[in-house]
Amino acid sequence: MTSDTPIIQVRDLSFSYNGQPALVNVSIDVPDKEFLAIIGPNGGGKSTLVKLILGLLEPDSGKILVRGRSPKKMAHCFGYVPQDVNINIHFPISVIDVILMGRLRHRGRGRINAEDRQKAMETVQLMGIAGFENRRIKDLSAGQRERVFIARALATDPDILILDEPTAGVDTSGKTELYHLLGKLNETKTIIVVSHDLMIVSSYVKSVACVNQTVHYHPGNEITEAMLDMGYHCPVELVAHGQPHRILKTHGDF
Ligand code: ADP
């Protein structure tokens, strides 16, 4: 493998749930240190694609390689922030305990040791939640809670961070702060984010994948009118960096 080899390669991938196709003949390459936004309509297959990349689902046909190996063998490369981290907020657990759970992820059972605590505290600092370690997660805002779950995903220092709709329930300034943090993390990590926040995403991402059973990969952060229409089923005016950001090319079939 050379330094130009994509960190993730998806080739001719198809996947169905009980005979119902969710993704058909998908091929994309994700370069190392990419910041990729996955966009598309609800039910388009975004979460399914993420789960296949993570090795949580197996393709019906085609293949996925992560640094040239199967996703399952490379599970240690991934940090994953699933959807809906705000669902069980009343579970009585502290911020630091959530993050420490991330340390146990790849080694299963075992005692938390001093190195685990040190790494957890490093991610606390990185995510700007110092001082909140002993709070219950229910006592945080949605944006703070999201940072805790990102910290958990970062606790093993993964090369690739994947977030599935990380800003659901987060207010606009919280969203901007979160994407700013992801932009900083992207200096050292590949980031893949499933998002409907096209306005904010377009300021930070390096490429966009439009997913609606098939996948169109667009290098660059230009959001086209066709992408917006696909994501929202109505035309939207984008504002990025405080500037109206009118939309340019289209891509054929959606
Ligand atoms: P998105 O993340 O873009 O909203 P999903 O990947 O969740 O889309 O879903 C893609 C399609 O697969 C949808 O039609 C959805 O109903 C279906 N689907 C998702 N998960 C399952 C499942 N566990 N069992 C059966 N069908 C599913």
Tab-separated table of C-alpha atoms in Angstrom, residues 3-252:
chain	number	residue	atom	x	y	z
A	3	SER	CA	0.460	6.702	0.990
A	4	ASP	CA	-1.988	7.447	-1.867
A	5	THR	CA	-3.993	4.267	-1.268
A	6	PRO	CA	-7.506	5.167	-0.078
A	7	ILE	CA	-8.075	4.377	3.592
A	8	ILE	CA	-11.503	2.928	2.673
A	9	GLN	CA	-12.325	1.240	-0.651
A	10	VAL	CA	-15.877	0.197	-1.489
A	11	ARG	CA	-16.228	-1.907	-4.654
A	12	ASP	CA	-19.448	-2.965	-6.410
A	13	LEU	CA	-21.234	-3.299	-3.099
A	14	SER	CA	-24.879	-4.319	-2.859
A	15	PHE	CA	-26.910	-4.956	0.274
A	16	SER	CA	-30.576	-5.896	0.890
A	17	TYR	CA	-32.735	-6.289	3.976
A	18	ASN	CA	-34.913	-9.385	3.516
A	19	GLY	CA	-34.695	-9.119	-0.260
A	20	GLN	CA	-35.391	-5.352	-0.305
A	21	PRO	CA	-32.371	-3.586	-1.870
A	22	ALA	CA	-30.963	-0.830	0.351
A	23	LEU	CA	-27.726	-0.192	-1.602
A	24	VAL	CA	-27.029	-1.222	-5.190
A	25	ASN	CA	-23.636	-1.433	-6.895
A	26	VAL	CA	-21.841	1.157	-4.759
A	27	SER	CA	-18.179	2.001	-5.398
A	28	ILE	CA	-16.324	4.789	-3.588
A	29	ASP	CA	-12.779	5.484	-2.430
A	30	VAL	CA	-12.234	7.512	0.721
A	31	PRO	CA	-8.734	9.041	0.862
A	32	ASP	CA	-6.812	9.180	4.135
A	33	LYS	CA	-7.605	12.355	6.169
A	34	GLU	CA	-10.747	12.932	4.136
A	35	PHE	CA	-13.679	14.812	5.677
A	36	LEU	CA	-16.604	13.163	3.904
A	37	ALA	CA	-20.242	14.175	4.330
A	38	ILE	CA	-22.838	11.521	3.549
A	39	ILE	CA	-26.121	13.129	2.586
A	40	GLY	CA	-29.400	11.935	1.114
A	41	PRO	CA	-33.098	11.451	1.809
A	42	ASN	CA	-34.408	9.471	4.782
A	43	GLY	CA	-34.381	5.791	3.971
A	44	GLY	CA	-31.764	6.372	1.231
A	45	GLY	CA	-29.267	3.950	2.822
A	46	LYS	CA	-26.862	6.307	4.657
A	47	SER	CA	-26.848	4.424	7.974
A	48	THR	CA	-26.676	1.112	6.129
A	49	LEU	CA	-23.576	2.272	4.249
A	50	VAL	CA	-21.961	3.358	7.526
A	51	LYS	CA	-22.746	0.014	9.177
A	52	LEU	CA	-21.253	-1.852	6.207
A	53	ILE	CA	-18.070	0.249	6.372
A	54	LEU	CA	-17.845	-0.474	10.105
A	55	GLY	CA	-18.235	-4.200	9.493
A	56	LEU	CA	-21.503	-4.332	11.475
A	57	LEU	CA	-23.279	-5.624	8.337
A	58	GLU	CA	-21.896	-7.916	5.608
A	59	PRO	CA	-22.382	-7.012	1.917
A	60	ASP	CA	-24.500	-9.375	-0.226
A	61	SER	CA	-21.957	-8.818	-2.998
A	62	GLY	CA	-18.924	-6.640	-3.618
A	63	LYS	CA	-16.368	-5.748	-0.970
A	64	ILE	CA	-15.098	-3.140	1.445
A	65	LEU	CA	-11.442	-2.776	2.361
A	66	VAL	CA	-10.068	-0.654	5.189
A	67	ARG	CA	-6.343	-0.132	4.748
A	68	GLY	CA	-6.538	-3.141	2.424
A	69	ARG	CA	-8.197	-5.479	4.956
A	70	SER	CA	-11.726	-6.415	5.942
A	71	PRO	CA	-13.584	-3.909	8.158
A	72	LYS	CA	-13.940	-6.506	10.958
A	73	LYS	CA	-10.162	-6.999	11.103
A	74	MET	CA	-9.720	-3.224	11.228
A	75	ALA	CA	-12.368	-2.484	13.874
A	76	HIS	CA	-9.686	-0.858	16.044
A	77	CYS	CA	-9.278	1.847	13.345
A	78	PHE	CA	-12.826	3.123	13.866
A	79	GLY	CA	-14.440	5.436	16.352
A	80	TYR	CA	-18.227	5.423	15.878
A	81	VAL	CA	-20.841	7.816	17.206
A	82	PRO	CA	-24.222	6.232	16.448
A	83	GLN	CA	-27.486	8.081	15.963
A	84	ASP	CA	-29.682	8.892	18.921
A	85	VAL	CA	-27.164	9.291	21.720
A	86	ASN	CA	-29.895	11.359	23.359
A	87	ILE	CA	-32.313	8.449	23.718
A	88	ASN	CA	-31.262	6.958	27.067
A	89	ILE	CA	-30.178	10.150	28.744
A	90	HIS	CA	-31.776	9.204	32.062
A	91	PHE	CA	-29.484	6.221	32.469
A	92	PRO	CA	-27.590	7.149	35.659
A	93	ILE	CA	-24.057	7.320	34.317
A	94	SER	CA	-21.415	10.034	34.538
A	95	VAL	CA	-19.558	11.676	31.677
A	96	ILE	CA	-16.245	10.044	32.574
A	97	ASP	CA	-17.825	6.589	32.816
A	98	VAL	CA	-19.326	6.950	29.321
A	99	ILE	CA	-15.890	7.868	27.955
A	100	LEU	CA	-14.163	5.040	29.837
A	101	MET	CA	-16.586	2.603	28.186
A	102	GLY	CA	-14.872	3.583	24.922
A	103	ARG	CA	-11.542	2.378	26.356
A	104	LEU	CA	-13.010	-1.074	27.023
A	105	ARG	CA	-14.533	-1.389	23.563
A	106	HIS	CA	-11.771	-3.366	21.889
A	107	ARG	CA	-10.463	-5.350	24.797
A	108	GLY	CA	-13.766	-6.537	26.238
A	109	ARG	CA	-13.690	-7.274	29.947
A	110	GLY	CA	-10.923	-5.966	32.122
A	111	ARG	CA	-10.266	-3.389	34.779
A	112	ILE	CA	-9.969	0.294	34.037
A	113	ASN	CA	-6.359	1.263	34.665
A	114	ALA	CA	-4.403	4.492	35.059
A	115	GLU	CA	-3.649	4.679	31.321
A	116	ASP	CA	-7.377	4.386	30.544
A	117	ARG	CA	-8.124	7.259	32.915
A	118	GLN	CA	-5.365	9.371	31.428
A	119	LYS	CA	-6.558	8.758	27.845
A	120	ALA	CA	-10.154	9.492	28.863
A	121	MET	CA	-9.068	12.791	30.409
A	122	GLU	CA	-7.133	13.684	27.241
A	123	THR	CA	-10.314	13.281	25.166
A	124	VAL	CA	-12.237	15.323	27.765
A	125	GLN	CA	-9.782	18.171	27.145
A	126	LEU	CA	-9.849	17.687	23.388
A	127	MET	CA	-13.642	17.892	23.258
A	128	GLY	CA	-13.844	20.964	25.497
A	129	ILE	CA	-15.831	19.274	28.280
A	130	ALA	CA	-13.293	19.611	31.105
A	131	GLY	CA	-15.090	20.245	34.393
A	132	PHE	CA	-18.062	18.086	33.360
A	133	GLU	CA	-16.437	14.700	34.064
A	134	ASN	CA	-18.517	13.829	37.103
A	135	ARG	CA	-21.835	15.172	35.852
A	136	ARG	CA	-24.617	12.802	34.952
A	137	ILE	CA	-25.202	12.789	31.192
A	138	LYS	CA	-28.831	13.778	31.764
A	139	ASP	CA	-27.596	17.088	33.192
A	140	LEU	CA	-25.906	18.136	29.924
A	141	SER	CA	-27.223	19.958	26.866
A	142	ALA	CA	-27.677	17.922	23.662
A	143	GLY	CA	-24.502	19.501	22.226
A	144	GLN	CA	-22.446	18.696	25.348
A	145	ARG	CA	-23.791	15.152	25.369
A	146	GLU	CA	-22.784	14.710	21.740
A	147	ARG	CA	-19.249	15.784	22.639
A	148	VAL	CA	-19.186	13.151	25.384
A	149	PHE	CA	-20.082	10.457	22.856
A	150	ILE	CA	-17.478	11.773	20.430
A	151	ALA	CA	-14.962	11.646	23.301
A	152	ARG	CA	-15.971	8.021	23.937
A	153	ALA	CA	-15.389	7.226	20.247
A	154	LEU	CA	-11.979	8.952	20.413
A	155	ALA	CA	-10.848	7.225	23.598
A	156	THR	CA	-8.890	4.569	21.679
A	157	ASP	CA	-7.383	7.150	19.312
A	158	PRO	CA	-8.959	5.752	16.105
A	159	ASP	CA	-7.745	6.756	12.622
A	160	ILE	CA	-11.303	7.067	11.299
A	161	LEU	CA	-14.168	8.784	13.110
A	162	ILE	CA	-17.696	8.070	11.832
A	163	LEU	CA	-20.667	10.059	13.099
A	164	ASP	CA	-24.288	9.329	12.185
A	165	GLU	CA	-26.335	12.539	12.379
A	166	PRO	CA	-24.361	13.998	15.279
A	167	THR	CA	-26.276	17.249	15.586
A	168	ALA	CA	-29.881	16.055	15.933
A	169	GLY	CA	-31.388	18.177	18.716
A	170	VAL	CA	-28.358	20.505	18.904
A	171	ASP	CA	-28.970	24.263	18.455
A	172	THR	CA	-27.323	26.206	15.609
A	173	SER	CA	-24.396	27.580	17.612
A	174	GLY	CA	-23.821	24.136	19.141
A	175	LYS	CA	-23.794	22.668	15.638
A	176	THR	CA	-21.235	25.174	14.417
A	177	GLU	CA	-18.996	24.465	17.434
A	178	LEU	CA	-19.279	20.728	16.857
A	179	TYR	CA	-18.300	20.981	13.196
A	180	HIS	CA	-15.449	23.289	14.142
A	181	LEU	CA	-14.185	20.617	16.542
A	182	LEU	CA	-14.552	17.962	13.838
A	183	GLY	CA	-12.584	20.223	11.498
A	184	LYS	CA	-9.727	20.277	14.034
A	185	LEU	CA	-9.882	16.499	14.513
A	186	ASN	CA	-9.653	16.164	10.733
A	187	GLU	CA	-6.059	17.452	10.909
A	188	THR	CA	-5.094	13.963	12.133
A	189	LYS	CA	-8.101	11.733	11.365
A	190	THR	CA	-10.381	10.710	8.530
A	191	ILE	CA	-13.901	11.917	9.339
A	192	ILE	CA	-17.147	10.589	7.863
A	193	VAL	CA	-20.324	12.320	8.929
A	194	VAL	CA	-23.921	11.524	8.003
A	195	SER	CA	-25.645	14.866	8.094
A	196	HIS	CA	-28.600	16.969	7.081
A	197	ASP	CA	-26.771	20.166	8.098
A	198	LEU	CA	-25.710	20.990	4.570
A	199	MET	CA	-25.293	24.647	5.397
A	200	ILE	CA	-22.677	24.052	8.072
A	201	VAL	CA	-21.212	20.902	6.566
A	202	SER	CA	-20.249	22.680	3.355
A	203	SER	CA	-17.864	24.917	5.309
A	204	TYR	CA	-15.828	22.010	6.662
A	205	VAL	CA	-16.034	18.961	4.435
A	206	LYS	CA	-13.662	17.991	1.643
A	207	SER	CA	-16.076	15.731	-0.253
A	208	VAL	CA	-19.732	14.737	-0.377
A	209	ALA	CA	-21.372	11.361	-1.038
A	210	CYS	CA	-25.038	11.499	-2.077
A	211	VAL	CA	-26.728	8.260	-1.075
A	212	ASN	CA	-30.084	7.149	-2.438
A	213	GLN	CA	-29.703	3.406	-2.995
A	214	THR	CA	-26.837	4.264	-5.328
A	215	VAL	CA	-23.976	6.583	-4.335
A	216	HIS	CA	-22.523	9.593	-6.131
A	217	TYR	CA	-19.180	10.740	-4.762
A	218	HIS	CA	-18.207	14.391	-5.266
A	219	PRO	CA	-14.689	15.528	-4.476
A	220	GLY	CA	-14.788	19.081	-3.090
A	221	ASN	CA	-17.270	20.743	-0.766
A	222	GLU	CA	-19.495	22.244	-3.396
A	223	ILE	CA	-23.130	21.473	-2.671
A	224	THR	CA	-25.148	21.292	-5.866
A	225	GLU	CA	-28.784	22.148	-6.309
A	226	ALA	CA	-29.453	18.525	-7.198
A	227	MET	CA	-27.916	17.430	-3.862
A	228	LEU	CA	-30.148	19.795	-1.940
A	229	ASP	CA	-33.254	18.805	-3.826
A	230	MET	CA	-32.381	15.182	-3.109
A	231	GLY	CA	-31.810	15.788	0.590
A	232	TYR	CA	-34.757	18.030	1.269
A	233	HIS	CA	-37.108	17.483	-1.674
A	234	CYS	CA	-37.278	21.257	-2.089
A	235	PRO	CA	-34.801	23.924	-3.260
A	236	VAL	CA	-32.776	25.541	-0.458
A	237	GLU	CA	-30.576	28.618	-0.446
A	238	LEU	CA	-27.272	27.889	1.259
A	239	VAL	CA	-25.344	30.311	3.408
A	240	ALA	CA	-21.782	29.367	4.289
A	241	HIS	CA	-19.141	31.563	5.927
A	242	GLY	CA	-21.898	34.165	6.236
A	243	GLN	CA	-22.121	34.400	2.419
A	244	PRO	CA	-24.938	33.272	0.169
A	245	HIS	CA	-23.500	30.139	-1.379
A	246	ARG	CA	-25.356	29.469	-4.571
A	247	ILE	CA	-25.184	26.121	-5.907
A	248	LEU	CA	-23.507	25.008	-9.042
A	249	LYS	CA	-23.281	21.796	-10.972
A	250	THR	CA	-25.750	18.941	-11.009
A	251	HIS	CA	-25.201	15.230	-11.286
A	252	GLY	CA	-27.359	13.430	-13.839
